[in-house]
PDB file of C-alpha atoms in Angstrom:
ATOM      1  CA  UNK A 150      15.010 -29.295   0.652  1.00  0.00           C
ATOM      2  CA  UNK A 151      13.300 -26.897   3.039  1.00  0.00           C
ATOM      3  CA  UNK A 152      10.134 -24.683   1.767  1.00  0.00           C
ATOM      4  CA  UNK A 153      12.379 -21.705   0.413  1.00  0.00           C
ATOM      5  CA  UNK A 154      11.589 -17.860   1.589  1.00  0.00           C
ATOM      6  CA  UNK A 155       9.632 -15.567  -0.555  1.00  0.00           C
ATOM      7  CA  UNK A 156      12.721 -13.645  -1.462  1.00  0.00           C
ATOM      8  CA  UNK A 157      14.680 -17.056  -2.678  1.00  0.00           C
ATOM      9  CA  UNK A 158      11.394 -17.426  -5.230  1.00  0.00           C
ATOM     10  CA  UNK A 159      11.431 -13.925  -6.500  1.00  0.00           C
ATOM     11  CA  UNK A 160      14.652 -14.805  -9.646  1.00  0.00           C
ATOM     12  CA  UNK A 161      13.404 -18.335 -10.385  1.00  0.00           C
ATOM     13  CA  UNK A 162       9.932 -17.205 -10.541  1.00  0.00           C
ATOM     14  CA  UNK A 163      10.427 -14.182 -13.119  1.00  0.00           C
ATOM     15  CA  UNK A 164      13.130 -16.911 -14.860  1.00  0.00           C
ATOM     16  CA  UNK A 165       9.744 -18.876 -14.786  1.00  0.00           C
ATOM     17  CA  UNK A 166       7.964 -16.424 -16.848  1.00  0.00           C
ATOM     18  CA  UNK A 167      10.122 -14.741 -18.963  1.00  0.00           C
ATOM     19  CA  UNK A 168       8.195 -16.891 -21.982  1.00  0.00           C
ATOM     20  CA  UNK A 169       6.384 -13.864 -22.029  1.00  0.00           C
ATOM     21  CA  UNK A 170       3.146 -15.790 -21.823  1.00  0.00           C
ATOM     22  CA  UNK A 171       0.444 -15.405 -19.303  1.00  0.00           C
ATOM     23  CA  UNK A 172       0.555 -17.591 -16.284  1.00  0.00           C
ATOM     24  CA  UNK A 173      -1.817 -18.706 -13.743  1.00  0.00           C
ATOM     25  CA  UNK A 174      -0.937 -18.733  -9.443  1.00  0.00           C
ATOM     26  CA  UNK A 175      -1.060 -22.560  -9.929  1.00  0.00           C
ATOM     27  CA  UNK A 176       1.110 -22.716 -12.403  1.00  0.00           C
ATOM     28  CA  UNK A 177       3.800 -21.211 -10.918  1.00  0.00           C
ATOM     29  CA  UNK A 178       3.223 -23.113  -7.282  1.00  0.00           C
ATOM     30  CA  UNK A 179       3.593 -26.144  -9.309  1.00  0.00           C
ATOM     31  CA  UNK A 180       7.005 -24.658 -11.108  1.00  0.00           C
ATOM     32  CA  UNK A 181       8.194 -23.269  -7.857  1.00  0.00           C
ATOM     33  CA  UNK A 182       8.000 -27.187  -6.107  1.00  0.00           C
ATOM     34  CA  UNK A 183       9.669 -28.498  -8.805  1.00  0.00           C
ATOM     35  CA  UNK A 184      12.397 -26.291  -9.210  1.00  0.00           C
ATOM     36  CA  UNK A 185      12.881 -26.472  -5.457  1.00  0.00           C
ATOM     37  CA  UNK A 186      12.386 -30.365  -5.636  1.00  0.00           C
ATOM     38  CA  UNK A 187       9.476 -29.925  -2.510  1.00  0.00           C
ATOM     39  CA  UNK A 188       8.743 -33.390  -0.943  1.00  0.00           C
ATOM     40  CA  UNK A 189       4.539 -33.864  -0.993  1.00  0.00           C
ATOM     41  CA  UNK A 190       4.549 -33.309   2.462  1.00  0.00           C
ATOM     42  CA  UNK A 191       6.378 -29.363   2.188  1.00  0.00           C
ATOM     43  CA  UNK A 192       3.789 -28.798  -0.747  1.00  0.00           C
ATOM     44  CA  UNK A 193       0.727 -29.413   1.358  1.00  0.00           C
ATOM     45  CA  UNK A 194       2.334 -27.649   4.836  1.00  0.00           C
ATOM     46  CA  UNK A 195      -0.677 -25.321   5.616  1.00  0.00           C
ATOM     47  CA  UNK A 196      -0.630 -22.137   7.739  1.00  0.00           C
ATOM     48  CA  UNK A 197      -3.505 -21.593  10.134  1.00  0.00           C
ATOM     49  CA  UNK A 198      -5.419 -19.827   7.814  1.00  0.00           C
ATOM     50  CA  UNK A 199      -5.989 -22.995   5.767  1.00  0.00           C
ATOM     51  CA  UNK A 200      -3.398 -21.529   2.718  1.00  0.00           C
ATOM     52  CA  UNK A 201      -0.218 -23.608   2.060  1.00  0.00           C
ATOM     53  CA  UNK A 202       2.491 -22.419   2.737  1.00  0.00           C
ATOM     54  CA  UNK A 203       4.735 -22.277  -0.429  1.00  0.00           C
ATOM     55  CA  UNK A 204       1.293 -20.558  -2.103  1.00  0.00           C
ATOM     56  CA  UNK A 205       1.627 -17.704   0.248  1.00  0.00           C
ATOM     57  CA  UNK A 206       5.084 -17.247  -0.111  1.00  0.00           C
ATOM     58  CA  UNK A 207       4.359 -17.699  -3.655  1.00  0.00           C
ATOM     59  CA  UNK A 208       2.249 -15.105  -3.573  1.00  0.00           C
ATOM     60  CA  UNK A 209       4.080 -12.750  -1.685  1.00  0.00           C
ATOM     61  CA  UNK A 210       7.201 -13.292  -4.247  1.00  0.00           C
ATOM     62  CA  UNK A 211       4.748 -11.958  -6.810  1.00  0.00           C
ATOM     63  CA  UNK A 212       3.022  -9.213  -5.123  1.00  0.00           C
ATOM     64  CA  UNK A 213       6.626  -7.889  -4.070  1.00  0.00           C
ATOM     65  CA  UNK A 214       7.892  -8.277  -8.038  1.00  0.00           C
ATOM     66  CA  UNK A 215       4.740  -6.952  -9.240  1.00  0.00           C
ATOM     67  CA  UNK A 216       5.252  -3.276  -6.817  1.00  0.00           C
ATOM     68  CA  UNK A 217       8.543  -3.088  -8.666  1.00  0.00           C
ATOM     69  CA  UNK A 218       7.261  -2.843 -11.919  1.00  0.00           C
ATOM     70  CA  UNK A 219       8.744  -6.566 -12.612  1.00  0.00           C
ATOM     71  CA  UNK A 220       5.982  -8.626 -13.515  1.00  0.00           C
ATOM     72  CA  UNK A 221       2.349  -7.230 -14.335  1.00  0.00           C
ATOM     73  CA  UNK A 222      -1.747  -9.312 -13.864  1.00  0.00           C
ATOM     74  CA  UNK A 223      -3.171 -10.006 -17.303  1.00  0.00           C
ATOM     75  CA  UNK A 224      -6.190 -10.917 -15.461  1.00  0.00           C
ATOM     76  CA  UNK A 225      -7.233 -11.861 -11.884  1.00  0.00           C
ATOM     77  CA  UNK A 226      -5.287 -14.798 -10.530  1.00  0.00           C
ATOM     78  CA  UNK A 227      -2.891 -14.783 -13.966  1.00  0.00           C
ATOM     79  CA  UNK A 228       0.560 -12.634 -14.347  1.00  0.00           C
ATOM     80  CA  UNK A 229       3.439 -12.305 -17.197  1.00  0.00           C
ATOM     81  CA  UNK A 230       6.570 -10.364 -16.969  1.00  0.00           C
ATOM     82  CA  UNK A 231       6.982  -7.215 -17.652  1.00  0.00           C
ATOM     83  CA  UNK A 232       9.696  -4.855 -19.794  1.00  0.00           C
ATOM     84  CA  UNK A 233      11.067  -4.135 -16.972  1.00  0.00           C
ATOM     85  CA  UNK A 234      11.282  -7.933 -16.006  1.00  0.00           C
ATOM     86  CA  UNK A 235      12.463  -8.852 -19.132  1.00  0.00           C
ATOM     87  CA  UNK A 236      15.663  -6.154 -18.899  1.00  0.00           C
ATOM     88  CA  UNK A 237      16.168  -7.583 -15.493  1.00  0.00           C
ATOM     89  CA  UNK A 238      16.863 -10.612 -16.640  1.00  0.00           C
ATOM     90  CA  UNK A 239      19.049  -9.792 -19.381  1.00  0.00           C
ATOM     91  CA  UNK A 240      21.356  -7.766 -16.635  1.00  0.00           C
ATOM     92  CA  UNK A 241      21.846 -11.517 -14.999  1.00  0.00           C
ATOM     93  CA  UNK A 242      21.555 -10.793 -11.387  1.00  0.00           C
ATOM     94  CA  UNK A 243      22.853 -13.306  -8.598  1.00  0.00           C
ATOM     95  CA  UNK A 244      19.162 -13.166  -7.013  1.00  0.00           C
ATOM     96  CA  UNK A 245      16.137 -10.810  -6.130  1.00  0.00           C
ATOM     97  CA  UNK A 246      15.127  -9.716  -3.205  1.00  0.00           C
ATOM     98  CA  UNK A 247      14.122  -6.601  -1.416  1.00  0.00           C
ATOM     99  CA  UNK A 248      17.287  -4.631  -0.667  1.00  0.00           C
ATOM    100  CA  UNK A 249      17.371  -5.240  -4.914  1.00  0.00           C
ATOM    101  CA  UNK A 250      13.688  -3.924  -5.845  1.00  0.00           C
ATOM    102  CA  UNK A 251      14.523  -0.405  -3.979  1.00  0.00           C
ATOM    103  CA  UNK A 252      15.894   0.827  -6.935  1.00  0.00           C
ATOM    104  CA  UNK A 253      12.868   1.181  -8.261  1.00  0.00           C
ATOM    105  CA  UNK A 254      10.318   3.826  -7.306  1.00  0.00           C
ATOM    106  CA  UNK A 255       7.147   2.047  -7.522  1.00  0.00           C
ATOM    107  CA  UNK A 256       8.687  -0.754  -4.534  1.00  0.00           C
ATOM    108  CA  UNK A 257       9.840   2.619  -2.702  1.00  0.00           C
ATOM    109  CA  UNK A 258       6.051   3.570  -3.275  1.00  0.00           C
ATOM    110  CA  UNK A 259       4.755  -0.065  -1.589  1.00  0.00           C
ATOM    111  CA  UNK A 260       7.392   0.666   1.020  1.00  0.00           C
ATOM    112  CA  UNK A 261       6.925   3.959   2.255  1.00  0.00           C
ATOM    113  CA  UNK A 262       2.969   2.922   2.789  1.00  0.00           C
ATOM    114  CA  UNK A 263       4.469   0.390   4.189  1.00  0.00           C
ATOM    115  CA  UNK A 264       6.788   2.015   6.542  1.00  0.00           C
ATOM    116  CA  UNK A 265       4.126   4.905   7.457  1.00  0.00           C
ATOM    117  CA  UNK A 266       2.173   1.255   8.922  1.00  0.00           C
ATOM    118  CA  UNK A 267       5.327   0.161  11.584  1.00  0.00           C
ATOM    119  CA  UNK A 268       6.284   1.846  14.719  1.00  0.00           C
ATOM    120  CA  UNK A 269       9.708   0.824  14.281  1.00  0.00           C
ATOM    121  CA  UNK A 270      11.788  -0.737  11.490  1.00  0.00           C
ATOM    122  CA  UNK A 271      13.948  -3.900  12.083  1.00  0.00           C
ATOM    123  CA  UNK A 272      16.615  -5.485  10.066  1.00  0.00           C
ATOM    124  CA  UNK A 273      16.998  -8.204  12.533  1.00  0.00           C
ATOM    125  CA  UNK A 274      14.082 -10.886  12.238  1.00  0.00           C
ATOM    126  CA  UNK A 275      15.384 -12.779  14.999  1.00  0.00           C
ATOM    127  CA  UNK A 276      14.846 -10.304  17.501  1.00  0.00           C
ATOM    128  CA  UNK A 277      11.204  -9.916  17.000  1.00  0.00           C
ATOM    129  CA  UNK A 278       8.658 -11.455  19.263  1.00  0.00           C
ATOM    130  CA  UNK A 279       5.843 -13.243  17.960  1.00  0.00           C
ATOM    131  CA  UNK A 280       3.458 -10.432  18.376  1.00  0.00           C
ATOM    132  CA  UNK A 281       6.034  -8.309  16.272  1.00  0.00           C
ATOM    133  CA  UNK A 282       5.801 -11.243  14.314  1.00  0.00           C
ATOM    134  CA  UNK A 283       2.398 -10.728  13.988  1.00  0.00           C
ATOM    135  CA  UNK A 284       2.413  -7.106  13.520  1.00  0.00           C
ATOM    136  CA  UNK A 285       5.177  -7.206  10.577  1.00  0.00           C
ATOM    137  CA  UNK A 286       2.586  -9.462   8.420  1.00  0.00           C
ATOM    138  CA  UNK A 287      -0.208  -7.173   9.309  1.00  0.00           C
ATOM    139  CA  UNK A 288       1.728  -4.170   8.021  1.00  0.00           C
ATOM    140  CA  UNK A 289       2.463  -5.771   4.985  1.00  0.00           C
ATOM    141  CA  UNK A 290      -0.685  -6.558   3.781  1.00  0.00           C
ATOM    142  CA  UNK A 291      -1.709  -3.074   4.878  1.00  0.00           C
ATOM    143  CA  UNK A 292       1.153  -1.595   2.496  1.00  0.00           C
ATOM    144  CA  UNK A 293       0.192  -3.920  -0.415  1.00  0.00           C
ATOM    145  CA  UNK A 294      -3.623  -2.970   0.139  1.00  0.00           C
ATOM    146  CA  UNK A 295      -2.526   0.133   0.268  1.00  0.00           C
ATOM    147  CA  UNK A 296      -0.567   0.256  -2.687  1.00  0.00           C
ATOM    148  CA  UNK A 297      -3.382  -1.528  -4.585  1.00  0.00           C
ATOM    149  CA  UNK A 298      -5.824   1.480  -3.314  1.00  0.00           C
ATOM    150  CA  UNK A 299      -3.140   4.107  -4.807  1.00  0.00           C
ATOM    151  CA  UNK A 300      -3.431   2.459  -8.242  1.00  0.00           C
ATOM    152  CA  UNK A 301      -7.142   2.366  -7.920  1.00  0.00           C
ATOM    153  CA  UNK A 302      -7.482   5.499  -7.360  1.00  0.00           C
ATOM    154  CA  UNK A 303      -5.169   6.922 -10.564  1.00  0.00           C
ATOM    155  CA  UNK A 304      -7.146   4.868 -12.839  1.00  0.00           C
ATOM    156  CA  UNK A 305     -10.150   6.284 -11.634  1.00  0.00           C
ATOM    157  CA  UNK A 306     -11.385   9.944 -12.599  1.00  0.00           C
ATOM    158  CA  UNK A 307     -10.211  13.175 -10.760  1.00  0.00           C
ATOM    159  CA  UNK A 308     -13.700  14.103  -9.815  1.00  0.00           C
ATOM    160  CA  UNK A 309     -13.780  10.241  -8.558  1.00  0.00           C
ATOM    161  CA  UNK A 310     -10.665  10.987  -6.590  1.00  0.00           C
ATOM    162  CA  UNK A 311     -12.572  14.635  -5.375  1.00  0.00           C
ATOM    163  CA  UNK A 312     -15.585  12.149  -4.041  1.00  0.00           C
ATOM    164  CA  UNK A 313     -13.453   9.789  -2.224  1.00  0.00           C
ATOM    165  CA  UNK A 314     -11.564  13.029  -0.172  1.00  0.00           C
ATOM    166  CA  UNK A 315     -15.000  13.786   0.824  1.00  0.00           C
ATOM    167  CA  UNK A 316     -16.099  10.843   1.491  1.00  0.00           C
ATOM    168  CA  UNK A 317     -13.050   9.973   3.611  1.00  0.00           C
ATOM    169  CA  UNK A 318     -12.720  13.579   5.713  1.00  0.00           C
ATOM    170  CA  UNK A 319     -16.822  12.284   6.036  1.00  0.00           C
ATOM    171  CA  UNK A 320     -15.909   9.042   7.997  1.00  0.00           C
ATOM    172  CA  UNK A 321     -12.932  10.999   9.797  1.00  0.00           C
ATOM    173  CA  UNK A 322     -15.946  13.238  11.710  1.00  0.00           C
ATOM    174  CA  UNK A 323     -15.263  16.223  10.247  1.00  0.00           C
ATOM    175  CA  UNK A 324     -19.294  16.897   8.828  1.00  0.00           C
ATOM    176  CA  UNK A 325     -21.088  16.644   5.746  1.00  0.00           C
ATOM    177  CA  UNK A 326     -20.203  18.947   2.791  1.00  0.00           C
ATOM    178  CA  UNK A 327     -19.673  18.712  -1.146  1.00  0.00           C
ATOM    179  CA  UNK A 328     -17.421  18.560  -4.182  1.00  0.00           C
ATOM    180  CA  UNK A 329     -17.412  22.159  -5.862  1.00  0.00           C
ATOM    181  CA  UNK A 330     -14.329  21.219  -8.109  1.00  0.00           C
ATOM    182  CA  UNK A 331     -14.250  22.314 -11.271  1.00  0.00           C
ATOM    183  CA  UNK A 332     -12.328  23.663 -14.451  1.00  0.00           C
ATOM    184  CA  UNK A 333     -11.189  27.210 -12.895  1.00  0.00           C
ATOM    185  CA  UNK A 334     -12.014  26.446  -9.764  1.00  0.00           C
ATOM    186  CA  UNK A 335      -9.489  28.128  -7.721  1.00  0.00           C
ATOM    187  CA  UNK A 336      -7.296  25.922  -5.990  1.00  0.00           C
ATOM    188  CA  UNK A 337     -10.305  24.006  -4.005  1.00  0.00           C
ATOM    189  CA  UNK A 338     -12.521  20.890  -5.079  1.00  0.00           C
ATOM    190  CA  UNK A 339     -14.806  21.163  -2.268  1.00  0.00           C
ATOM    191  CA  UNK A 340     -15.584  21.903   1.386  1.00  0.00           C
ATOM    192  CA  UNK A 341     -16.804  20.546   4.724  1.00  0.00           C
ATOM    193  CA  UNK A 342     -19.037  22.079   7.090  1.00  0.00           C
ATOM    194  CA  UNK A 343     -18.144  21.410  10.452  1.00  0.00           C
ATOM    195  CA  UNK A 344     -21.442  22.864  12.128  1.00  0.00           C
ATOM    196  CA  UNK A 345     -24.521  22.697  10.676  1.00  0.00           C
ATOM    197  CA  UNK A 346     -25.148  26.394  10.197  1.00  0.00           C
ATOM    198  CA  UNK A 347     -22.230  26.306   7.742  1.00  0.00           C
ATOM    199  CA  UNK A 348     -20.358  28.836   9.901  1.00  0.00           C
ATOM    200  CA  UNK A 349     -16.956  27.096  10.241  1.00  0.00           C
ATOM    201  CA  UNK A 350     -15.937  25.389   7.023  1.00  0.00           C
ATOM    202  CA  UNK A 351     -13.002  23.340   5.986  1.00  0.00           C
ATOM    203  CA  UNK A 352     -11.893  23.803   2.193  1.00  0.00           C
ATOM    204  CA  UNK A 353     -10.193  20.800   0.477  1.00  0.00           C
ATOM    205  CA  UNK A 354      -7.914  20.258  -2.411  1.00  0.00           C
ATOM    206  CA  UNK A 355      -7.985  16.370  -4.206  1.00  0.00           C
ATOM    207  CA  UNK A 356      -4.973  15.858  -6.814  1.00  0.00           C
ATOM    208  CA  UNK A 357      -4.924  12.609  -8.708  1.00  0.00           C
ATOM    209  CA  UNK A 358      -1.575  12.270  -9.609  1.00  0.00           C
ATOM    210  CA  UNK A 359       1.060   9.598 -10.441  1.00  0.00           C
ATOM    211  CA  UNK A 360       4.050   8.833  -8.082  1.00  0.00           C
ATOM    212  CA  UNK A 361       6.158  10.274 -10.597  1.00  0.00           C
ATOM    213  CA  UNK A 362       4.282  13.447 -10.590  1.00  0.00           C
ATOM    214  CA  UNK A 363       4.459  15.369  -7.485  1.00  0.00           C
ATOM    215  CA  UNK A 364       2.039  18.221  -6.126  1.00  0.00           C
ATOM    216  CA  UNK A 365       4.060  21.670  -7.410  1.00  0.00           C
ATOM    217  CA  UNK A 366       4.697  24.437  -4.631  1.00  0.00           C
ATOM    218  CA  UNK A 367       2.618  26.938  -7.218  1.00  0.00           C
ATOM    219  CA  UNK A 368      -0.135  25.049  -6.038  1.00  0.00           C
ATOM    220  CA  UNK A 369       0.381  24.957  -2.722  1.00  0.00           C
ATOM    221  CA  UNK A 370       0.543  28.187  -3.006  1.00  0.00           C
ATOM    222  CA  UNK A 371      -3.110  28.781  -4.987  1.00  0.00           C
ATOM    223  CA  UNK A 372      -4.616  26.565  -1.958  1.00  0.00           C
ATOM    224  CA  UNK A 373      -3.478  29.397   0.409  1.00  0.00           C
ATOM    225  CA  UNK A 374      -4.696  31.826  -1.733  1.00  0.00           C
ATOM    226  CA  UNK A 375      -7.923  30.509  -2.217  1.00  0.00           C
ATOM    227  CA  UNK A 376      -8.426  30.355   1.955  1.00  0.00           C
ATOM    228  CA  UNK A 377      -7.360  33.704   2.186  1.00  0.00           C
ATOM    229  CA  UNK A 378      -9.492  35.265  -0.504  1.00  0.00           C
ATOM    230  CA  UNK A 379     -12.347  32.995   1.221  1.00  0.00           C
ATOM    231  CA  UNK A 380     -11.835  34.121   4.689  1.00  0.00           C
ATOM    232  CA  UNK A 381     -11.118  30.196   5.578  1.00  0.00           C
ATOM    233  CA  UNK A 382      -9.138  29.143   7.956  1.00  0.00           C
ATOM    234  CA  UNK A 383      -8.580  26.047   7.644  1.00  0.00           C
ATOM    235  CA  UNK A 384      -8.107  23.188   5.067  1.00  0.00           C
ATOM    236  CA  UNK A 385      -6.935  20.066   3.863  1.00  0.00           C
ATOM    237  CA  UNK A 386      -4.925  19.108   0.481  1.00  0.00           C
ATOM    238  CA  UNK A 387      -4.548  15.587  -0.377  1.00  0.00           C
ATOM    239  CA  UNK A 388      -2.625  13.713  -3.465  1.00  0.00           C
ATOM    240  CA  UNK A 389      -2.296   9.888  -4.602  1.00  0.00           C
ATOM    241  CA  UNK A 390       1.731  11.243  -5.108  1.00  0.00           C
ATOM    242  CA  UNK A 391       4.012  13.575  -3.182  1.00  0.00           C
ATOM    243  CA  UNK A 392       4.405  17.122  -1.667  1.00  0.00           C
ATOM    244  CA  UNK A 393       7.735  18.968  -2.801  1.00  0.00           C
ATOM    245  CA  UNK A 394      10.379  19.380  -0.499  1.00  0.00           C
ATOM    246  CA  UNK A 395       9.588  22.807   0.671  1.00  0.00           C
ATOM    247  CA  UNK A 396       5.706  22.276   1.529  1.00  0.00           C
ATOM    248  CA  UNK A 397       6.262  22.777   4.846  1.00  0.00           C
ATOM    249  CA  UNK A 398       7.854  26.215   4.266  1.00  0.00           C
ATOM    250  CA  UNK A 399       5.062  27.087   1.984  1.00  0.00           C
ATOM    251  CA  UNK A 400       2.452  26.109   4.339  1.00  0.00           C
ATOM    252  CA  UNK A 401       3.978  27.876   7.226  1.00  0.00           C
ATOM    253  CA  UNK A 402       3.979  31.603   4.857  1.00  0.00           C
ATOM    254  CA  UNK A 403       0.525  31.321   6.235  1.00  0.00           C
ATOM    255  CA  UNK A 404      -1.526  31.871   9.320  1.00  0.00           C
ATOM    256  CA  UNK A 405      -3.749  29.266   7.791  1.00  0.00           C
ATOM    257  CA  UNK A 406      -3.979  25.833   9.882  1.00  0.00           C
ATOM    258  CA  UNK A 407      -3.162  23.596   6.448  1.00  0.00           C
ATOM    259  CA  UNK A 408      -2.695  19.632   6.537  1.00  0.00           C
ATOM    260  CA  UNK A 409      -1.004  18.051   3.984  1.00  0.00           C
ATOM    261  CA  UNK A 410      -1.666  14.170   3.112  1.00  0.00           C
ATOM    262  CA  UNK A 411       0.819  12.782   0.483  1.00  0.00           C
ATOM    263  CA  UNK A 412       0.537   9.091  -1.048  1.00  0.00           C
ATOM    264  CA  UNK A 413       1.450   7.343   1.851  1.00  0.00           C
ATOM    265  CA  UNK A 414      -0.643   9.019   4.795  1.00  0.00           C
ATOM    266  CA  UNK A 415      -4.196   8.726   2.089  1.00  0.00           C
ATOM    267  CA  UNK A 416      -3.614   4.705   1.800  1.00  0.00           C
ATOM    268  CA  UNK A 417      -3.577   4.918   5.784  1.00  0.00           C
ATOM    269  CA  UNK A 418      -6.423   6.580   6.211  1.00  0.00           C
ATOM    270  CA  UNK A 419      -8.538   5.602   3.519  1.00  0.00           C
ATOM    271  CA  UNK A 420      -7.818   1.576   5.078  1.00  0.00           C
ATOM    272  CA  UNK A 421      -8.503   3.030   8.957  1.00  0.00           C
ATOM    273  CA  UNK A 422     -11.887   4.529   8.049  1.00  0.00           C
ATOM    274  CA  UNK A 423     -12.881   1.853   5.683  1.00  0.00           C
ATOM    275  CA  UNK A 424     -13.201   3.734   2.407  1.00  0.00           C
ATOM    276  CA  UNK A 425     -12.753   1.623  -0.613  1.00  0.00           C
ATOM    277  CA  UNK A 426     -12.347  -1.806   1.278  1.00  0.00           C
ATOM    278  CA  UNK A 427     -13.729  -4.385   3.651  1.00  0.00           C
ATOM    279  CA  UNK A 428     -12.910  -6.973   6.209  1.00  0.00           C
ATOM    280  CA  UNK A 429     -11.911 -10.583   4.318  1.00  0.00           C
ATOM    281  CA  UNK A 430     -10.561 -12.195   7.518  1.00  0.00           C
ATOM    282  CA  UNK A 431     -10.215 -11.317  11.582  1.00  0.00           C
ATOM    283  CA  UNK A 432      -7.794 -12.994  14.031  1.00  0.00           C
ATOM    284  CA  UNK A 433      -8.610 -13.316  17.616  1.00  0.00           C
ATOM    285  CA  UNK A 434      -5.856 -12.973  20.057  1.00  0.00           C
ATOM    286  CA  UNK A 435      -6.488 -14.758  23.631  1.00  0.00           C
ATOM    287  CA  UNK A 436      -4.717 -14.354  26.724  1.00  0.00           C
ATOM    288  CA  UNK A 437      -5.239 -16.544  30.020  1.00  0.00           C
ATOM    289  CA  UNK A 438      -7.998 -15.210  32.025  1.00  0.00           C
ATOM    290  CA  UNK A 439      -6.439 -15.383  35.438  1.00  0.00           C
ATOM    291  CA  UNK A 440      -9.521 -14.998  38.003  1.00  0.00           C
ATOM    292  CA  UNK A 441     -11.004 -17.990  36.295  1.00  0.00           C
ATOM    293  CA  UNK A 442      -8.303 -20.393  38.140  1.00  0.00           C
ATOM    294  CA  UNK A 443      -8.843 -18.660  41.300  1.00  0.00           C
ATOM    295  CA  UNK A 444     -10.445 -21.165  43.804  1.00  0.00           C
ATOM    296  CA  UNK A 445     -12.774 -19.457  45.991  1.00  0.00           C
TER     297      UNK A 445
END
């Protein structure tokens, strides 16, 4: 038997732990070969990085499952399953796989960072190049990292939240400035000088909220206020969830120039400008270097 896909692991691995006890990453490589009945050879396949094979795939079974709410960490490097697993399992399903986990909003979440990461979405693996190839992994580690960065952030205190905007619209080049956010405060958390007399200043708005809980229009609509009654002109609201449907039409009520970063768009930036995370591996990608086989 080949080394199966990430997607074939996804049912027999939450099968795997639905004895609602804590598992480690071994343990389930080790249940995955055998129910897959892996020669020693398949088990110890490596990919350049050094990892094996079946322990990425096993790993990307569970970091898929676990951005659908399936499966949840007890503790680093251990995982159980979840409710949600368990009621999965009791519906019997055929398999698991992605097209399955986008019924659930916390995969559509992963996704959508995801997606926001990819030029161009293809069904069609086969008709990929290698450097797609490439790209495709790239983008999903960037969606999971992102993801992770989104529940980070949630756990963390709004005035937290208010520090990393700041920090972030820092590293983007826009000047230093400060939090001001507080109870009453008017519809801004803080503001960014972009000269250094103070004359031209950005205000920004920093909303901790949960996927489930999107940013309301009222609001929106406070944030404009607060520019106008400030003489601003510009400014920046950003959320760890969503903007309604009609933000746009709010937004454009105003003469204000107003940028809106949902969910999504934050992960993205906060992983380009290296807020909240660091390097753990680079890849060098060589090409021929033609004049060097040019004989003089």
């Amino acid at each position: 038997m080949t080394i199966p896909d990430f997607q074939s692991i996804m049912l027999p691995l939450l099968e795997y732990l639905n004895d609602e006890k804590e598992h480690s990453h071994k343990e389930v490589i080790d249940h995955i070969c055998i129910r897959f009945k892996l020669t020693e050879k398949e088990k110890q396949e490596k990919l350049q990085s050094g990892q094996t094979i079946i322990a990425n795939r096993v790993g990307w079974a569970k970091t898929y499952m676990s951005k659908a709410g399936l499966i949840e960490s007890t503790r680093r490097g251990f995982h159980r399953i979840s409710q949600r697993g368990k009621k999965v399992l009791n519906e019997k399903p055929i398999e698991i796989n992605v097209r399955y986990l986008k019924q659930f909003p916390e995969f559509m979440e992963f996704k959508a960072i995801k997606d926001a990461n990819r030029k161009k979405d293809r069904d069609e693996a086969e008709s990929i190049t290698p450097d797609e190839l490439m790209e495709n992994g790239f983008n999903s580690i960037q969606a999971s990292l992102g993801q992770e960065l989104l529940t980070k952030l949630r756990s963390n205190s709004p005035s937290f939240f208010e520090k990393v905007v700041l920090d972030l619209l820092s590293n983007m080049g826009y000047g230093e400035g400060k939090v001001t956010g507080k109870t009453g405060d008017g519809g801004v958390d803080g503001l960014i000088n972009q000269d250094r007399l103070g004359l031209d200043k950005i205000f920004f708005q920093a909303k901790r909220f949960g996927e489930d809980t999107p940013v309301s229009a009222s609001m929106l609509r406070d944030f404009v206020g607060t520019l106008e009654v400030n003489g601003i002109s510009k400014g920046v609201f950003m959320t760890t969830s969503r903007f309604p449907r009609d933000a746009e039409n709010v937004i454009s009520r105003s003469q204000k120039s107003i940028v809106l970063v949902d969910g999504p768009k934050l992960a993205k930036l906060l992983i380009d400008f290296n807020i909240g995370v660091s390097t753990t591996k680079t890849y060098e990608i060589k090409r021929i270097d033609s004049d060097y086989f040019i004989e003089e």
